[in-house]
mmCIF file of C-alpha atoms (C1' of nucleotides) in Angstrom:
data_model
loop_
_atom_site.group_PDB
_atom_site.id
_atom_site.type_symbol
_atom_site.label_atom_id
_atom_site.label_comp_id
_atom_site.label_asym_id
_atom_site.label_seq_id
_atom_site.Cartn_x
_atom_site.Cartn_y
_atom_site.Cartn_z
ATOM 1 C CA UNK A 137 -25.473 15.474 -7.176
ATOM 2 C CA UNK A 138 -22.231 16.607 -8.001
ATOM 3 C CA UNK A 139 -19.289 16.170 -10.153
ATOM 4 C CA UNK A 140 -16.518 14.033 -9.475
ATOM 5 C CA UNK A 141 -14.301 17.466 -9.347
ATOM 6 C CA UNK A 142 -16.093 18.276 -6.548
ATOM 7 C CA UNK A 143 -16.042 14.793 -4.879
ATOM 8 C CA UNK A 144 -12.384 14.898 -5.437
ATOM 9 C CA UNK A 145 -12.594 18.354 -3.591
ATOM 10 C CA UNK A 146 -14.978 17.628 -1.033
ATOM 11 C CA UNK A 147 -13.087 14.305 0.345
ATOM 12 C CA UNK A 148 -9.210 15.178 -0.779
ATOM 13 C CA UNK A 149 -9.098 11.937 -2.952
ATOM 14 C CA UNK A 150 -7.124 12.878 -6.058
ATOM 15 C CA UNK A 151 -10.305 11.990 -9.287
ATOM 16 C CA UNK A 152 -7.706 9.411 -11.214
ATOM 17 C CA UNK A 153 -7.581 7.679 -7.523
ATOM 18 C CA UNK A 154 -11.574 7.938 -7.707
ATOM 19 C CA UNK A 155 -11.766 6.320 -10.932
ATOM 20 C CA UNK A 156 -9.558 3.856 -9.802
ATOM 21 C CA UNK A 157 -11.383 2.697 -6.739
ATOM 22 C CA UNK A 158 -14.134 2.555 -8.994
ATOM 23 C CA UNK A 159 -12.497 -0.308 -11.805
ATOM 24 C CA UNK A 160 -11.079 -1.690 -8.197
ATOM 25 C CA UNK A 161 -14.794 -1.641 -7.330
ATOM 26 C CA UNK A 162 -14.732 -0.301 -4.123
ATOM 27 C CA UNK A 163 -16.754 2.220 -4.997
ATOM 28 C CA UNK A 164 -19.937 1.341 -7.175
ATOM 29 C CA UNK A 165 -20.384 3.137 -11.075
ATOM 30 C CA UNK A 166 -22.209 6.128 -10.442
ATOM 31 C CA UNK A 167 -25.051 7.495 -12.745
ATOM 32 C CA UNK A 168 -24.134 9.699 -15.593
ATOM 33 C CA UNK A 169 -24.945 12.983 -16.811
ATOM 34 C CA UNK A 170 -26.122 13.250 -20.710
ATOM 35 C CA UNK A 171 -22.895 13.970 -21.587
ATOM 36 C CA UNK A 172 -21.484 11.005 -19.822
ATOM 37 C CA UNK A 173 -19.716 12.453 -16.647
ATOM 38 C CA UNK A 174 -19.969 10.824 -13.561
ATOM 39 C CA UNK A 175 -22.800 11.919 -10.912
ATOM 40 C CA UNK A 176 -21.919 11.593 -7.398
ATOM 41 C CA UNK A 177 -24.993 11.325 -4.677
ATOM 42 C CA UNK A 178 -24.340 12.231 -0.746
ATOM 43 C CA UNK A 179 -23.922 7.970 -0.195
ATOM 44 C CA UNK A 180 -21.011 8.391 -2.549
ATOM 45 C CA UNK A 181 -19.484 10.945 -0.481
ATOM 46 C CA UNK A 182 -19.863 8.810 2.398
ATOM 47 C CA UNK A 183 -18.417 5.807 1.216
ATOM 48 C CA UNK A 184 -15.665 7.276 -0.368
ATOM 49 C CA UNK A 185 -14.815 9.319 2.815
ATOM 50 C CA UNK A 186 -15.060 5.746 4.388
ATOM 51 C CA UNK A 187 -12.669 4.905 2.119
ATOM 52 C CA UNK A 188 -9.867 7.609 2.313
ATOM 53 C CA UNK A 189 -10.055 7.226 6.064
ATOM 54 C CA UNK A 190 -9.299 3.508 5.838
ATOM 55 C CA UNK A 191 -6.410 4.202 3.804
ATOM 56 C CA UNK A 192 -5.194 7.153 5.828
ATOM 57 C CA UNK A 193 -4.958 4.354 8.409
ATOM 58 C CA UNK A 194 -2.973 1.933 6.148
ATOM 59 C CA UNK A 195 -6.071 -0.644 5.505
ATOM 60 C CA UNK A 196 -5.487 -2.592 1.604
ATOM 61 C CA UNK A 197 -7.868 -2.121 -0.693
ATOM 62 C CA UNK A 198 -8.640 -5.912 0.151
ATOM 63 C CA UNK A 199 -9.113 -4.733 3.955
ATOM 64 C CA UNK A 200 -11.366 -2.106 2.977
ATOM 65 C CA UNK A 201 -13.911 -4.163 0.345
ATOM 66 C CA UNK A 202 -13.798 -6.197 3.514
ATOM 67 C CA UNK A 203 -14.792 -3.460 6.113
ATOM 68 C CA UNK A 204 -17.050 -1.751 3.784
ATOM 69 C CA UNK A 205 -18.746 -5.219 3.352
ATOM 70 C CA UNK A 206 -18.970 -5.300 7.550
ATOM 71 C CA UNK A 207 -20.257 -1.731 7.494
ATOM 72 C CA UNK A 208 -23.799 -2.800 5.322
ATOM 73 C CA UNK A 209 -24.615 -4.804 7.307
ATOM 74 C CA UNK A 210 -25.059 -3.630 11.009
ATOM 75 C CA UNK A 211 -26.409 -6.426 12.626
ATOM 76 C CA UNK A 212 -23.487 -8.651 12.006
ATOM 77 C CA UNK A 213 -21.034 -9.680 14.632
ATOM 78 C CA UNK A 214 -18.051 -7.095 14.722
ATOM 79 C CA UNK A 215 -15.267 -9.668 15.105
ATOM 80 C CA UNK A 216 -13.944 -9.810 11.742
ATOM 81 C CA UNK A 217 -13.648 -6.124 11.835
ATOM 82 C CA UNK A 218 -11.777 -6.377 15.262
ATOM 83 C CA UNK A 219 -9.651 -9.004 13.449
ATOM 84 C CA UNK A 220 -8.612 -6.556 10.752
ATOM 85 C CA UNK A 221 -8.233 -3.737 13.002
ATOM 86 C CA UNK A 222 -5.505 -5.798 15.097
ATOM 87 C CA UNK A 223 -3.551 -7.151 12.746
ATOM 88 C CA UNK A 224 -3.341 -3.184 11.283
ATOM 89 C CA UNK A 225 -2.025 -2.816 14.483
ATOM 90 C CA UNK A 226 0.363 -5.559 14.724
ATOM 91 C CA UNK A 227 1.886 -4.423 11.059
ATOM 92 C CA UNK A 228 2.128 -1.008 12.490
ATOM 93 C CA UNK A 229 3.795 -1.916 15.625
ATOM 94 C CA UNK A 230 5.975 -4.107 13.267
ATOM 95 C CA UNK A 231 6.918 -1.101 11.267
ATOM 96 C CA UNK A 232 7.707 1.263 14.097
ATOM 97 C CA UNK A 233 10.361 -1.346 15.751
ATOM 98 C CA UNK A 234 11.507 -1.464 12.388
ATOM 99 C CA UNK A 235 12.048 2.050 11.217
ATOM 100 C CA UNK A 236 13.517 2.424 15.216
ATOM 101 C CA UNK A 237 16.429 0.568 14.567
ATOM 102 C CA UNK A 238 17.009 1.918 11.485
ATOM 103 C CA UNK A 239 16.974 5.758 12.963
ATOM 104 C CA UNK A 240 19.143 4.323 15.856
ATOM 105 C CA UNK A 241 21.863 3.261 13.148
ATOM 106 C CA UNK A 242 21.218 6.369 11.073
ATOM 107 C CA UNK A 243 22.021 8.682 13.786
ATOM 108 C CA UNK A 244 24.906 6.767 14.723
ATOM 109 C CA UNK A 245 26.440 6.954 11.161
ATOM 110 C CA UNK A 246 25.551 10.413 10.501
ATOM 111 C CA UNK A 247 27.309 11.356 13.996
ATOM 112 C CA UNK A 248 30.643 11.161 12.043
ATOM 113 C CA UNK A 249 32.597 14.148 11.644
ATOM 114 C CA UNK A 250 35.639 13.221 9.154
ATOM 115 C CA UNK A 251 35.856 14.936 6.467
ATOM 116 C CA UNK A 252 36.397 12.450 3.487
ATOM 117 C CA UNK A 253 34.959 9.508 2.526
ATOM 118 C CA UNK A 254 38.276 7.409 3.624
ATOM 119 C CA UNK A 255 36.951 8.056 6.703
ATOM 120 C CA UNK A 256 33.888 8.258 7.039
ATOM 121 C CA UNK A 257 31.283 6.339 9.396
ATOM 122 C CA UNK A 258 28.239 6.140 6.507
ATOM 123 C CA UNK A 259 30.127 4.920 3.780
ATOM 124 C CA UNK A 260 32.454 2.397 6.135
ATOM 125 C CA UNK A 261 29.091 1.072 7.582
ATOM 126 C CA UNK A 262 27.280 0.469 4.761
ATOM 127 C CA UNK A 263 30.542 -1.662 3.262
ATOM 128 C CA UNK A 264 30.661 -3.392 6.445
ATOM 129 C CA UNK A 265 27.616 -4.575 8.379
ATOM 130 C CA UNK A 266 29.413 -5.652 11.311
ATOM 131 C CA UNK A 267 29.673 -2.633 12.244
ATOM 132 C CA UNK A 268 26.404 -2.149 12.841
ATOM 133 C CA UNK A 269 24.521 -1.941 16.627
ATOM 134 C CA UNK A 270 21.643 -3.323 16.002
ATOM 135 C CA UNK A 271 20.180 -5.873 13.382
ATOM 136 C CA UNK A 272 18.317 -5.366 10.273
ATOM 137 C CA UNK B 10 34.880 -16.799 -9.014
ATOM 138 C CA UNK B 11 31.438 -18.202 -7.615
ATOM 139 C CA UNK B 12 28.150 -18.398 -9.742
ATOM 140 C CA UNK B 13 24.997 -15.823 -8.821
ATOM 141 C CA UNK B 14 23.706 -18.798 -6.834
ATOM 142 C CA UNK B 15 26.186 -18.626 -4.235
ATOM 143 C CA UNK B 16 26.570 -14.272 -4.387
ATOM 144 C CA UNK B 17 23.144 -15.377 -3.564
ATOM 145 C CA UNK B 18 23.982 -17.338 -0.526
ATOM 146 C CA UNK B 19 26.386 -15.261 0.926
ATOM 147 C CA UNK B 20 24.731 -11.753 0.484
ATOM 148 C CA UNK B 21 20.981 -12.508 0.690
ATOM 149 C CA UNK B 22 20.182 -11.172 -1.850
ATOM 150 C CA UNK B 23 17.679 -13.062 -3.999
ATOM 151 C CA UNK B 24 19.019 -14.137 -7.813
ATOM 152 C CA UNK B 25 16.946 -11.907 -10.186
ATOM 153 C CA UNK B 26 17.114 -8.942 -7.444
ATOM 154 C CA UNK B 27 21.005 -9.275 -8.420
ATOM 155 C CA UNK B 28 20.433 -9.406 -12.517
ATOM 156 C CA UNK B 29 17.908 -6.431 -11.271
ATOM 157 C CA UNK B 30 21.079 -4.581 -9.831
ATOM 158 C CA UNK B 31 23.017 -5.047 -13.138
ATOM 159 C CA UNK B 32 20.167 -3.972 -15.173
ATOM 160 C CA UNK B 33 19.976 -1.016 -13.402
ATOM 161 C CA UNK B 34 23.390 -0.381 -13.203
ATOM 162 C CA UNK B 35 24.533 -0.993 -10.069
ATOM 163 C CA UNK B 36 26.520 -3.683 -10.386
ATOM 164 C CA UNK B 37 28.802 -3.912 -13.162
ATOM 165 C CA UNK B 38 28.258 -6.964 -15.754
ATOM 166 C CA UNK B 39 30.128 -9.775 -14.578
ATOM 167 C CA UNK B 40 32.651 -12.311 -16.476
ATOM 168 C CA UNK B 41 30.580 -14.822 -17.955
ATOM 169 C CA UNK B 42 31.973 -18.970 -17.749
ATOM 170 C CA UNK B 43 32.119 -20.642 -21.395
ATOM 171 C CA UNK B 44 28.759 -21.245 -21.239
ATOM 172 C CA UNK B 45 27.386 -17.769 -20.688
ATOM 173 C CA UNK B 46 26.997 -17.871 -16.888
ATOM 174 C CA UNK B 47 27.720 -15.150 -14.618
ATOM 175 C CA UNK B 48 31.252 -15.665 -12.365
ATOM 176 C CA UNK B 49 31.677 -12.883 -9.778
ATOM 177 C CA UNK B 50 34.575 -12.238 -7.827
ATOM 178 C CA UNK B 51 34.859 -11.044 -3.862
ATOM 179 C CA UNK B 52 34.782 -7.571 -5.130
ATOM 180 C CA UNK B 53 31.485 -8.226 -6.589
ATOM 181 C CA UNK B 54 30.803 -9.857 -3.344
ATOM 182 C CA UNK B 55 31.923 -6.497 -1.620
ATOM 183 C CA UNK B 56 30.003 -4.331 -3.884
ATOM 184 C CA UNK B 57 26.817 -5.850 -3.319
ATOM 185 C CA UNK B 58 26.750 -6.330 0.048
ATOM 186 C CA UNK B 59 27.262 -2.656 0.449
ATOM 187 C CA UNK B 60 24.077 -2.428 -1.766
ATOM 188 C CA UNK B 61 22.212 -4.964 0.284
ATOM 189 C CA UNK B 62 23.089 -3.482 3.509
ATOM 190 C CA UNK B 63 22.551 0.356 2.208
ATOM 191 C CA UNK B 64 18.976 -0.844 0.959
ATOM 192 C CA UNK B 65 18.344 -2.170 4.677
ATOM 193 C CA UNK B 66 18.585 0.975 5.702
ATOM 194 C CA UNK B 67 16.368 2.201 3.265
ATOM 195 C CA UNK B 68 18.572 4.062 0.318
ATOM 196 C CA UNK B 69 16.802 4.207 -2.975
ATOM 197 C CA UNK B 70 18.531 2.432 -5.852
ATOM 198 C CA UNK B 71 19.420 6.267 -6.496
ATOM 199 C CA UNK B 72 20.676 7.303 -3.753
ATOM 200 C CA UNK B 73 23.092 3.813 -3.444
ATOM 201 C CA UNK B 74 24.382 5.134 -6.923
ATOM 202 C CA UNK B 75 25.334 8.000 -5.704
ATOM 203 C CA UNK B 76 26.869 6.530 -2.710
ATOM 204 C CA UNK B 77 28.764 3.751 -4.243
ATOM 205 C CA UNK B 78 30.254 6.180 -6.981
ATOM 206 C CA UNK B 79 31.057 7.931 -3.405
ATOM 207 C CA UNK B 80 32.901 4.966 -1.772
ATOM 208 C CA UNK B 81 35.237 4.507 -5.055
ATOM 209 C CA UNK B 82 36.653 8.181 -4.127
ATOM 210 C CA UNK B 83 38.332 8.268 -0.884
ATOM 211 C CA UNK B 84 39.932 11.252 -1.194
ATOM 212 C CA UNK B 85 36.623 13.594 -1.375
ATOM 213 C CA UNK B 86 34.978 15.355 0.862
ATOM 214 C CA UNK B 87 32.011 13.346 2.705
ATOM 215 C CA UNK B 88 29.692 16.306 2.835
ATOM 216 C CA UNK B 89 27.376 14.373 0.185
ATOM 217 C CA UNK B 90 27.313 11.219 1.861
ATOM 218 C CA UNK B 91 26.073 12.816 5.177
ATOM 219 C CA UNK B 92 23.651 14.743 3.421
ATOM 220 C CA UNK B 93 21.711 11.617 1.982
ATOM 221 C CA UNK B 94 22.695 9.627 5.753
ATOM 222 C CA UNK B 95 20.193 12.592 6.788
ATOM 223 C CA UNK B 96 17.770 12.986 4.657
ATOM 224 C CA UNK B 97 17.211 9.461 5.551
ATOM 225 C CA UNK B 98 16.827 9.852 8.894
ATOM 226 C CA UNK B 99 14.696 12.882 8.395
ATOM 227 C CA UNK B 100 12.190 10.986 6.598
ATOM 228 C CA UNK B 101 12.516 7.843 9.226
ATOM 229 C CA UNK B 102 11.805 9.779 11.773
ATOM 230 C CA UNK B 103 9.009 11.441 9.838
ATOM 231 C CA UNK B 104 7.340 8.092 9.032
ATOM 232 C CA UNK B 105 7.872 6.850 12.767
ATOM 233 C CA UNK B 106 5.786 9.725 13.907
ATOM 234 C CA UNK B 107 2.892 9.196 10.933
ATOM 235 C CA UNK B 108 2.958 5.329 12.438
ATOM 236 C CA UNK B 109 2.865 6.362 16.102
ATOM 237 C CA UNK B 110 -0.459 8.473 15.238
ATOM 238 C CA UNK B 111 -1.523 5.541 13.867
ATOM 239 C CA UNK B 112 -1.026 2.848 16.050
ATOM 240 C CA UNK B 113 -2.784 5.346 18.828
ATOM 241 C CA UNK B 114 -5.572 5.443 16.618
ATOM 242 C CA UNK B 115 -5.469 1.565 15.749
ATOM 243 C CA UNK B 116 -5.392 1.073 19.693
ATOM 244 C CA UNK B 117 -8.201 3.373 20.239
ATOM 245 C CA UNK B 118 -10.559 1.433 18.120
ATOM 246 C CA UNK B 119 -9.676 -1.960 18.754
ATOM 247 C CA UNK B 120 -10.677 -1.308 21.710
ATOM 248 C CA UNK B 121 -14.783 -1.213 21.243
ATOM 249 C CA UNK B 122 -16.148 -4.216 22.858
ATOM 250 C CA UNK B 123 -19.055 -4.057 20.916
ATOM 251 C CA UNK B 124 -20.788 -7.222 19.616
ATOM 252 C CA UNK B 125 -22.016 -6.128 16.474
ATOM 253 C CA UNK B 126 -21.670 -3.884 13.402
ATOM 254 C CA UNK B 127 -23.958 -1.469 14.364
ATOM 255 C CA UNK B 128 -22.216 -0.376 17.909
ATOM 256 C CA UNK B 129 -18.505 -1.003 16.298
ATOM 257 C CA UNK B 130 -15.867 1.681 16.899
ATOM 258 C CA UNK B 131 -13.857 0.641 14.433
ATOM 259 C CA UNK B 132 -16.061 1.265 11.812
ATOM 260 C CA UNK B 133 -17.413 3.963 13.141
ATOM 261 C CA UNK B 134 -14.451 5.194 13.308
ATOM 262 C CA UNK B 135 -13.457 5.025 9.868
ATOM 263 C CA UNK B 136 -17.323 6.387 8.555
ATOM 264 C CA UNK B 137 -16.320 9.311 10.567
ATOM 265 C CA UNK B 138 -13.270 10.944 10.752
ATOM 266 C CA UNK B 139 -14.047 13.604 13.222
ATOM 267 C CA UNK B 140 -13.790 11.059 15.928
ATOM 268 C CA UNK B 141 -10.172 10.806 15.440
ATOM 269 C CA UNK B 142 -8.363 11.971 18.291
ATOM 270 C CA UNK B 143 -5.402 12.685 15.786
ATOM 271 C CA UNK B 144 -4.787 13.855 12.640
ATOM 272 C CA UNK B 145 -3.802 11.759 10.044
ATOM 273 C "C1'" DC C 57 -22.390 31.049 -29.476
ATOM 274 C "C1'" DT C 58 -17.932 30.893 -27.897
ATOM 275 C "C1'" DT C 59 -14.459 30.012 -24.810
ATOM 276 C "C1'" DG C 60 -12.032 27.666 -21.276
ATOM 277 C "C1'" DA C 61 -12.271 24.641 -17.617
ATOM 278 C "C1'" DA C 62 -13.588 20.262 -16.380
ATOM 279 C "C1'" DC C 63 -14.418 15.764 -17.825
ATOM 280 C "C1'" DC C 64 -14.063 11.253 -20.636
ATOM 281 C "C1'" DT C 65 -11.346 6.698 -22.022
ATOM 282 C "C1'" DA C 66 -7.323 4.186 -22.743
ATOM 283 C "C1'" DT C 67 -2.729 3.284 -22.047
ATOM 284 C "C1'" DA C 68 1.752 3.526 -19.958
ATOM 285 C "C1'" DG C 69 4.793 4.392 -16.110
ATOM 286 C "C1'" DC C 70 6.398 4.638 -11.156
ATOM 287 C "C1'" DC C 71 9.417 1.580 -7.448
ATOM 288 C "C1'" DG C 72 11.742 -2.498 -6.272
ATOM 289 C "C1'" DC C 73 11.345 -6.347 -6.979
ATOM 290 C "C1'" DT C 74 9.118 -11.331 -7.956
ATOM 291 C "C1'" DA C 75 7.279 -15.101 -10.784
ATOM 292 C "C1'" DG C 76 7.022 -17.914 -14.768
ATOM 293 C "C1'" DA C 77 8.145 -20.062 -19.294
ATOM 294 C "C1'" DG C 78 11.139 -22.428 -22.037
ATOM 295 C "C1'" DA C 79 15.772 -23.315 -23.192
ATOM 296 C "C1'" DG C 80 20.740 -24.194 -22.212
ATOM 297 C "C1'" DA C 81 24.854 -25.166 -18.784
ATOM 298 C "C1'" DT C 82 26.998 -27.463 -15.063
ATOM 299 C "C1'" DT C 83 27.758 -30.917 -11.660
ATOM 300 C "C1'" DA C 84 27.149 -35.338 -9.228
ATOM 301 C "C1'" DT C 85 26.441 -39.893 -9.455
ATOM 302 C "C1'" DA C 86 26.028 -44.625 -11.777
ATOM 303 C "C1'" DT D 173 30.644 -41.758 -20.484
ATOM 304 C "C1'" DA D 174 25.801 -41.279 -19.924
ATOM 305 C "C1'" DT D 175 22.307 -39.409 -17.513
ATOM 306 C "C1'" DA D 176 19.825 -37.094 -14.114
ATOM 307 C "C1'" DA D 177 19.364 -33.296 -11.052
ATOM 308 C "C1'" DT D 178 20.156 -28.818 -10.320
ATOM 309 C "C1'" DC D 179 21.558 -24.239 -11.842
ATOM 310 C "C1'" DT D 180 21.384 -20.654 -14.875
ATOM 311 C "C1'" DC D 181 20.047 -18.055 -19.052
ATOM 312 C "C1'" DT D 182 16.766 -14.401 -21.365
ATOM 313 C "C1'" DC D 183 12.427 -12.481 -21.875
ATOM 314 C "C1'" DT D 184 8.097 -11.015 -20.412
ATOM 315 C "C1'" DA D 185 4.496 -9.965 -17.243
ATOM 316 C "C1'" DG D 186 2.706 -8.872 -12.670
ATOM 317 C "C1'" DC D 187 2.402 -6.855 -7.824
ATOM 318 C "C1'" DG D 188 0.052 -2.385 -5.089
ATOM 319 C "C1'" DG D 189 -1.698 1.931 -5.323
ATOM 320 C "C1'" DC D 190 -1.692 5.080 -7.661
ATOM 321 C "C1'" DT D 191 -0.085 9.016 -11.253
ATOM 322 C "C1'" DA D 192 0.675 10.951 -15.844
ATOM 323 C "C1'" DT D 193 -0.232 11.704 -20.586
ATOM 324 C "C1'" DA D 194 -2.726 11.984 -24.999
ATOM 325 C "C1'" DG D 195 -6.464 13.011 -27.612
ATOM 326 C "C1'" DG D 196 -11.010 13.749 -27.455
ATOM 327 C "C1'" DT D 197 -15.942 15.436 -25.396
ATOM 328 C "C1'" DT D 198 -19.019 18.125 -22.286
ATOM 329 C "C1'" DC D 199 -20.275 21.712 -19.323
ATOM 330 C "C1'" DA D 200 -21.127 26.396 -17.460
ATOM 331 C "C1'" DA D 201 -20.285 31.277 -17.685
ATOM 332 C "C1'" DG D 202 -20.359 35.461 -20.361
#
DNA sequence: CTTGAACCTATAGCCGCTAGAGAGATTATA
DNA sequence: TATAATCTCTCTAGCGGCTATAGGTTCAAG
C-alpha cells in the first residue's frame, strides 16, 4: 500500500496527472486511508505503469481504455490491439514525413547569411510561400 | 476590399482562426462595411499569409509576433529572426528523433503474430517496459 | 504535541483553434 | 422591390492532456 506520492515516484507520472486518469477513469478509485488519502495496491502500480508506457508511445487516452480493456481479458483475439498498434504507426510515420519537410525548409532558410531583415531568406520565405521546396 | 470569407479563400485559413488572429493581436482590426463587417485589403491578405505559412512551419503565435514586428523593419539586423528559424529546427529535429524511436518500437510490436491476448506483444509490450529495445 | 511535508477538493488556465447559438448584413434572383 | 439564400456578427463553451493555484486536512517524525 502506498501513497500516491510514492506512486507518482515509483512510475514518473506527475500525482495531478494520476488524479486525472482517475476522473478520466482509466485508472479505478483506489481505497482510502482514515484520513481520506488515496491507497495505492501493487495492481495499481501495474496498471498505471501500463498506462504511462502507452502514452510514452503516443496511444489517446481513448486508445488506452481500449488496450487496457484487451489486456483483462487474455483469451481474446489480439486483432483489435494489432489494429491500434498500426494505425499508431501510420500517425507516426505521418508525423515524421511531416516534420521532414519542415526541417528540410528550415535548414534551407536558416542557411542565409545577410545581415538584415531586407534580406533575409526566413523572413522573405515566410512572406512568400513560393519560395518554398517542398509543400506543406 | 474583400470580406473574411474570401481572406478565407485565398489564404486557407479558416474564418474564426482569422477573428482568432485579431483577438490575439496579430492581425490588426480591419475596416468594417456600413454594416459592421470586416473589409480587408491585400496587405491584410499579405500579412496573413505570412502568418499562415510561418504557422506551417510550426512558429508559435509568439514567436510569429515577434517575427512579423521583424518583417516591418528592414533595416535591422536579422540575428533574431535566425535565432527563432533555429530553435525551430532544433526542436524538429528533436521531435523527429523521439518519433523515429517510436515508430521502431511501434514496428517491433506490430509485429507479434499472436492470436490472442494472452501471447500479444503489443501488450506485453506496453505492461512491461523493460522489453523496449529503446528508450522513450 | 508540534511541526512541516504530503495530501485533499475544486476551479481555472494552457495552446491553437473549432463549434454552436441567435441575431443582423449582404447579395442574387423573381 | 420583395424575398430568399448565404454571409457575417458577437459571445460562449469545448477539445486533449494535462498543469497550477488556493485554501484546507492528514500524516509521520522528533
Amino acid at each position: 500500500m502506498f501513497s500516491i506520492g510514492e506512486l507518482s515516484k515509483r512510475t514518473g507520472v506527475k500525482i495531478p496527472t494520476i488524479r486525472y486518469y482517475e476522473q478520466m477513469g482509466l485508472i479505478a478509485a483506489p481505497e482510502r486511508s482514515e484520513g481520506n488519502q488515496r491507497r495505492y495496491s501493487k495492481d495499481g502500480l501495474k496498471r498505471l505503469s501500463f498506462i504511462r508506457h502507452s502514452r510514452q508511445l503516443g496511444f489517446s487516452i481513448d486508445d488506452i481504455r481500449g488496450l487496457l480493456e484487451l489486456s483483462q481479458h487474455p483469451e481474446k483475439p489480439c486483432r483489435d490491439a494489432h489494429n491500434m498498434a498500426a494505425r499508431r504507426l501510420e500517425d507516426v510515420q505521418a508525423r515524421i514525413a511531416k516534420l521532414k519537410r519542415l526541417e528540410h525548409e528550415l535548414k534551407r532558410i536558416s542557411g542565409c547569411d545577410a545581415d538584415n531583415i531586407a534580406d533575409c531568406a526566413v523572413i522573405e520565405t515566410l512572406a512568400d510561400h513560393g519560395l518554398c521546396e517542398t509543400d506543406h
